[in-house]
GROMACS .gro file of N, CA, C and O in nm:
model
  280
    1MET      N    1   9.591   6.569  12.988
    1MET     CA    2   9.574   6.669  12.885
    1MET      C    3   9.605   6.604  12.752
    1MET      O    4   9.701   6.528  12.739
    2LEU      N    5   9.524   6.634  12.653
    2LEU     CA    6   9.549   6.584  12.519
    2LEU      C    7   9.633   6.685  12.443
    2LEU      O    8   9.604   6.804  12.444
    3THR      N    9   9.739   6.635  12.381
    3THR     CA   10   9.826   6.720  12.301
    3THR      C   11   9.841   6.660  12.162
    3THR      O   12   9.808   6.544  12.140
    4MET      N   13   9.890   6.741  12.072
    4MET     CA   14   9.910   6.701  11.933
    4MET      C   15   9.780   6.652  11.869
    4MET      O   16   9.778   6.565  11.784
    5ALA      N   17   9.668   6.709  11.914
    5ALA     CA   18   9.538   6.674  11.858
    5ALA      C   19   9.527   6.734  11.718
    5ALA      O   20   9.570   6.846  11.694
    6PRO      N   21   9.472   6.659  11.624
    6PRO     CA   22   9.459   6.709  11.487
    6PRO      C   23   9.370   6.834  11.480
    6PRO      O   24   9.274   6.846  11.556
    7THR      N   25   9.404   6.924  11.392
    7THR     CA   26   9.321   7.043  11.371
    7THR      C   27   9.209   7.017  11.271
    7THR      O   28   9.114   7.093  11.264
    8ASN      N   29   9.220   6.910  11.195
    8ASN     CA   30   9.118   6.874  11.096
    8ASN      C   31   8.995   6.820  11.168
    8ASN      O   32   9.002   6.718  11.237
    9PRO      N   33   8.879   6.886  11.153
    9PRO     CA   34   8.759   6.843  11.226
    9PRO      C   35   8.705   6.707  11.181
    9PRO      O   36   8.626   6.646  11.254
   10ILE      N   37   8.747   6.658  11.068
   10ILE     CA   38   8.699   6.529  11.019
   10ILE      C   39   8.765   6.412  11.093
   10ILE      O   40   8.707   6.306  11.109
   11ILE      N   41   8.886   6.436  11.143
   11ILE     CA   42   8.960   6.331  11.213
   11ILE      C   43   8.907   6.321  11.356
   11ILE      O   44   8.902   6.420  11.429
   12ASN      N   45   8.871   6.201  11.399
   12ASN     CA   46   8.806   6.179  11.529
   12ASN      C   47   8.901   6.139  11.641
   12ASN      O   48   8.856   6.093  11.746
   13GLU      N   49   9.030   6.154  11.623
   13GLU     CA   50   9.125   6.103  11.722
   13GLU      C   51   9.107   6.165  11.860
   13GLU      O   52   9.125   6.096  11.961
   14THR      N   53   9.072   6.291  11.867
   14THR     CA   54   9.054   6.356  11.997
   14THR      C   55   8.937   6.294  12.072
   14THR      O   56   8.949   6.261  12.191
   15ALA      N   57   8.826   6.277  12.006
   15ALA     CA   58   8.709   6.214  12.068
   15ALA      C   59   8.738   6.070  12.106
   15ALA      O   60   8.697   6.023  12.213
   16GLU      N   61   8.811   5.999  12.022
   16GLU     CA   62   8.848   5.861  12.051
   16GLU      C   63   8.938   5.854  12.175
   16GLU      O   64   8.922   5.765  12.259
   17ALA      N   65   9.032   5.946  12.185
   17ALA     CA   66   9.123   5.948  12.301
   17ALA      C   67   9.045   5.977  12.428
   17ALA      O   68   9.068   5.914  12.532
   18ARG      N   69   8.953   6.073  12.422
   18ARG     CA   70   8.869   6.104  12.540
   18ARG      C   71   8.789   5.981  12.583
   18ARG      O   72   8.780   5.949  12.701
   19ALA      N   73   8.730   5.912  12.486
   19ALA     CA   74   8.649   5.793  12.516
   19ALA      C   75   8.737   5.684  12.578
   19ALA      O   76   8.697   5.619  12.675
   20TYR      N   77   8.854   5.665  12.527
   20TYR     CA   78   8.947   5.566  12.581
   20TYR      C   79   8.985   5.599  12.725
   20TYR      O   80   8.986   5.512  12.812
   21LEU      N   81   9.015   5.725  12.750
   21LEU     CA   82   9.059   5.766  12.883
   21LEU      C   83   8.948   5.761  12.988
   21LEU      O   84   8.975   5.758  13.107
   22ARG      N   85   8.822   5.759  12.944
   22ARG     CA   86   8.710   5.744  13.039
   22ARG      C   87   8.717   5.611  13.113
   22ARG      O   88   8.660   5.597  13.221
   23ASP      N   89   8.784   5.514  13.054
   23ASP     CA   90   8.799   5.383  13.119
   23ASP      C   91   8.896   5.388  13.237
   23ASP      O   92   8.912   5.288  13.306
   24TYR      N   93   8.962   5.500  13.255
   24TYR     CA   94   9.061   5.517  13.363
   24TYR      C   95   9.022   5.636  13.451
   24TYR      O   96   9.079   5.744  13.440
   25PRO      N   97   8.924   5.618  13.538
   25PRO     CA   98   8.874   5.730  13.620
   25PRO      C   99   8.980   5.787  13.714
   25PRO      O  100   8.964   5.900  13.760
   26GLN      N  101   9.086   5.713  13.741
   26GLN     CA  102   9.192   5.766  13.826
   26GLN      C  103   9.273   5.876  13.757
   26GLN      O  104   9.345   5.951  13.823
   27LEU      N  105   9.261   5.887  13.625
   27LEU     CA  106   9.327   5.994  13.550
   27LEU      C  107   9.231   6.109  13.531
   27LEU      O  108   9.119   6.089  13.483
   28LYS      N  109   9.272   6.228  13.568
   28LYS     CA  110   9.188   6.346  13.549
   28LYS      C  111   9.229   6.414  13.419
   28LYS      O  112   9.339   6.468  13.408
   29LEU      N  113   9.142   6.410  13.323
   29LEU     CA  114   9.169   6.471  13.193
   29LEU      C  115   9.141   6.620  13.199
   29LEU      O  116   9.034   6.663  13.244
   30ARG      N  117   9.235   6.699  13.156
   30ARG     CA  118   9.217   6.844  13.149
   30ARG      C  119   9.122   6.879  13.035
   30ARG      O  120   9.114   6.808  12.935
   31ALA      N  121   9.052   6.989  13.049
   31ALA     CA  122   8.958   7.033  12.946
   31ALA      C  123   9.030   7.090  12.824
   31ALA      O  124   8.983   7.078  12.711
   32THR      N  125   9.146   7.152  12.848
   32THR     CA  126   9.220   7.214  12.740
   32THR      C  127   9.282   7.109  12.649
   32THR      O  128   9.338   7.011  12.697
   33VAL      N  129   9.269   7.131  12.520
   33VAL     CA  130   9.332   7.044  12.419
   33VAL      C  131   9.433   7.128  12.343
   33VAL      O  132   9.400   7.236  12.294
   34ILE      N  133   9.555   7.079  12.335
   34ILE     CA  134   9.658   7.147  12.257
   34ILE      C  135   9.666   7.078  12.121
   34ILE      O  136   9.691   6.958  12.112
   35ARG      N  137   9.641   7.154  12.019
   35ARG     CA  138   9.637   7.101  11.882
   35ARG      C  139   9.778   7.092  11.822
   35ARG      O  140   9.870   7.159  11.866
   36ASP      N  141   9.790   7.010  11.721
   36ASP     CA  142   9.916   6.997  11.647
   36ASP      C  143   9.921   7.109  11.544
   36ASP      O  144   9.864   7.099  11.436
   37ARG      N  145   9.987   7.218  11.579
   37ARG     CA  146   9.993   7.336  11.494
   37ARG      C  147  10.137   7.363  11.450
   37ARG      O  148  10.231   7.350  11.528
   38LYS      N  149  10.152   7.402  11.327
   38LYS     CA  150  10.283   7.434  11.271
   38LYS      C  151  10.349   7.549  11.347
   38LYS      O  152  10.471   7.557  11.357
   39ILE      N  153  10.270   7.638  11.402
   39ILE     CA  154  10.323   7.755  11.472
   39ILE      C  155  10.415   7.715  11.589
   39ILE      O  156  10.510   7.786  11.620
   40TYR      N  157  10.389   7.600  11.651
   40TYR     CA  158  10.475   7.555  11.760
   40TYR      C  159  10.615   7.523  11.707
   40TYR      O  160  10.715   7.559  11.769
   41ARG      N  161  10.622   7.458  11.594
   41ARG     CA  162  10.753   7.428  11.532
   41ARG      C  163  10.820   7.555  11.483
   41ARG      O  164  10.941   7.573  11.499
   42ASP      N  165  10.742   7.644  11.424
   42ASP     CA  166  10.798   7.771  11.376
   42ASP      C  167  10.856   7.853  11.492
   42ASP      O  168  10.963   7.913  11.479
   43GLY      N  169  10.785   7.857  11.601
   43GLY     CA  170  10.831   7.932  11.718
   43GLY      C  171  10.963   7.878  11.771
   43GLY      O  172  11.053   7.955  11.806
   44MET      N  173  10.976   7.748  11.773
   44MET     CA  174  11.101   7.688  11.821
   44MET      C  175  11.217   7.726  11.730
   44MET      O  176  11.325   7.762  11.778
   45SER      N  177  11.196   7.721  11.600
   45SER     CA  178  11.306   7.752  11.508
   45SER      C  179  11.342   7.900  11.511
   45SER      O  180  11.455   7.937  11.480
   46GLU      N  181  11.248   7.986  11.551
   46GLU     CA  182  11.275   8.129  11.561
   46GLU      C  183  11.315   8.171  11.702
   46GLU      O  184  11.345   8.289  11.727
   47GLY      N  185  11.315   8.077  11.796
   47GLY     CA  186  11.351   8.108  11.934
   47GLY      C  187  11.246   8.193  12.004
   47GLY      O  188  11.278   8.273  12.091
   48LYS      N  189  11.119   8.174  11.967
   48LYS     CA  190  11.009   8.250  12.027
   48LYS      C  191  10.908   8.157  12.090
   48LYS      O  192  10.896   8.041  12.052
   49GLY      N  193  10.834   8.211  12.184
   49GLY     CA  194  10.722   8.139  12.241
   49GLY      C  195  10.598   8.163  12.157
   49GLY      O  196  10.592   8.258  12.078
   50VAL      N  197  10.499   8.080  12.176
   50VAL     CA  198  10.376   8.091  12.097
   50VAL      C  199  10.308   8.227  12.116
   50VAL      O  200  10.255   8.284  12.022
   51VAL      N  201  10.312   8.280  12.237
   51VAL     CA  202  10.246   8.408  12.262
   51VAL      C  203  10.318   8.523  12.192
   51VAL      O  204  10.261   8.630  12.175
   52GLU      N  205  10.441   8.500  12.147
   52GLU     CA  206  10.514   8.602  12.072
   52GLU      C  207  10.489   8.591  11.922
   52GLU      O  208  10.526   8.680  11.846
   53MET      N  209  10.426   8.483  11.881
   53MET     CA  210  10.400   8.460  11.739
   53MET      C  211  10.262   8.514  11.702
   53MET      O  212  10.182   8.549  11.788
   54ASN      N  213  10.233   8.515  11.575
   54ASN     CA  214  10.108   8.569  11.525
   54ASN      C  215  10.010   8.456  11.491
   54ASN      O  216   9.986   8.426  11.376
   55ASN      N  217   9.958   8.390  11.596
   55ASN     CA  218   9.860   8.284  11.576
   55ASN      C  219   9.764   8.286  11.695
   55ASN      O  220   9.796   8.236  11.803
   56SER      N  221   9.648   8.343  11.673
   56SER     CA  222   9.553   8.362  11.783
   56SER      C  223   9.500   8.230  11.839
   56SER      O  224   9.473   8.220  11.958
   57LYS      N  225   9.486   8.127  11.755
   57LYS     CA  226   9.434   7.999  11.804
   57LYS      C  227   9.533   7.932  11.899
   57LYS      O  228   9.494   7.881  12.004
   58ALA      N  229   9.660   7.933  11.862
   58ALA     CA  230   9.762   7.873  11.949
   58ALA      C  231   9.774   7.951  12.080
   58ALA      O  232   9.787   7.892  12.187
   59LYS      N  233   9.771   8.083  12.070
   59LYS     CA  234   9.776   8.166  12.191
   59LYS      C  235   9.659   8.134  12.283
   59LYS      O  236   9.675   8.120  12.404
   60ALA      N  237   9.541   8.123  12.226
   60ALA     CA  238   9.421   8.095  12.305
   60ALA      C  239   9.430   7.960  12.374
   60ALA      O  240   9.390   7.946  12.490
   61GLU      N  241   9.485   7.860  12.305
   61GLU     CA  242   9.502   7.728  12.366
   61GLU      C  243   9.590   7.737  12.490
   61GLU      O  244   9.556   7.683  12.595
   62LEU      N  245   9.702   7.804  12.477
   62LEU     CA  246   9.794   7.814  12.590
   62LEU      C  247   9.736   7.898  12.703
   62LEU      O  248   9.755   7.868  12.821
   63GLN      N  249   9.664   8.004  12.669
   63GLN     CA  250   9.601   8.086  12.773
   63GLN      C  251   9.495   8.004  12.849
   63GLN      O  252   9.484   8.015  12.971
   64CYS      N  253   9.421   7.923  12.778
   64CYS     CA  254   9.321   7.836  12.844
   64CYS      C  255   9.391   7.737  12.936
   64CYS      O  256   9.343   7.710  13.047
   65LEU      N  257   9.501   7.682  12.891
   65LEU     CA  258   9.575   7.587  12.974
   65LEU      C  259   9.626   7.653  13.101
   65LEU      O  260   9.612   7.599  13.211
   66VAL      N  261   9.683   7.772  13.089
   66VAL     CA  262   9.733   7.843  13.207
   66VAL      C  263   9.620   7.872  13.304
   66VAL      O  264   9.632   7.850  13.425
   67LYS      N  265   9.506   7.920  13.254
   67LYS     CA  266   9.390   7.947  13.341
   67LYS      C  267   9.343   7.821  13.411
   67LYS      O  268   9.306   7.824  13.528
   68GLU      N  269   9.345   7.710  13.339
   68GLU     CA  270   9.299   7.584  13.397
   68GLU      C  271   9.395   7.536  13.507
   68GLU      O  272   9.351   7.480  13.607
   69LEU      N  273   9.522   7.561  13.491
   69LEU     CA  274   9.621   7.514  13.587
   69LEU      C  275   9.632   7.604  13.711
   69LEU      O  276   9.673   7.558  13.817
   70ILE      N  277   9.596   7.731  13.694
   70ILE     CA  278   9.611   7.825  13.807
   70ILE      C  279   9.494   7.818  13.900
   70ILE      O  280   9.395   7.785  13.903
   0.00000   0.00000   0.00000
């Protein structure tokens, strides 16, 4: 799974990481990408989880991850 992926669409690091990991077929890359969002840091300082915060994109990322893992 890719984490801390940039939210800026101009930065290609996520695509570069996917391309790099293709060289290792023994690793199964998850479809869900967790972006580097300030809301994760804010939630920690407030003692809340992302689903308790007001950020639909971060919530959606985590919901996709849970669905993918279940």
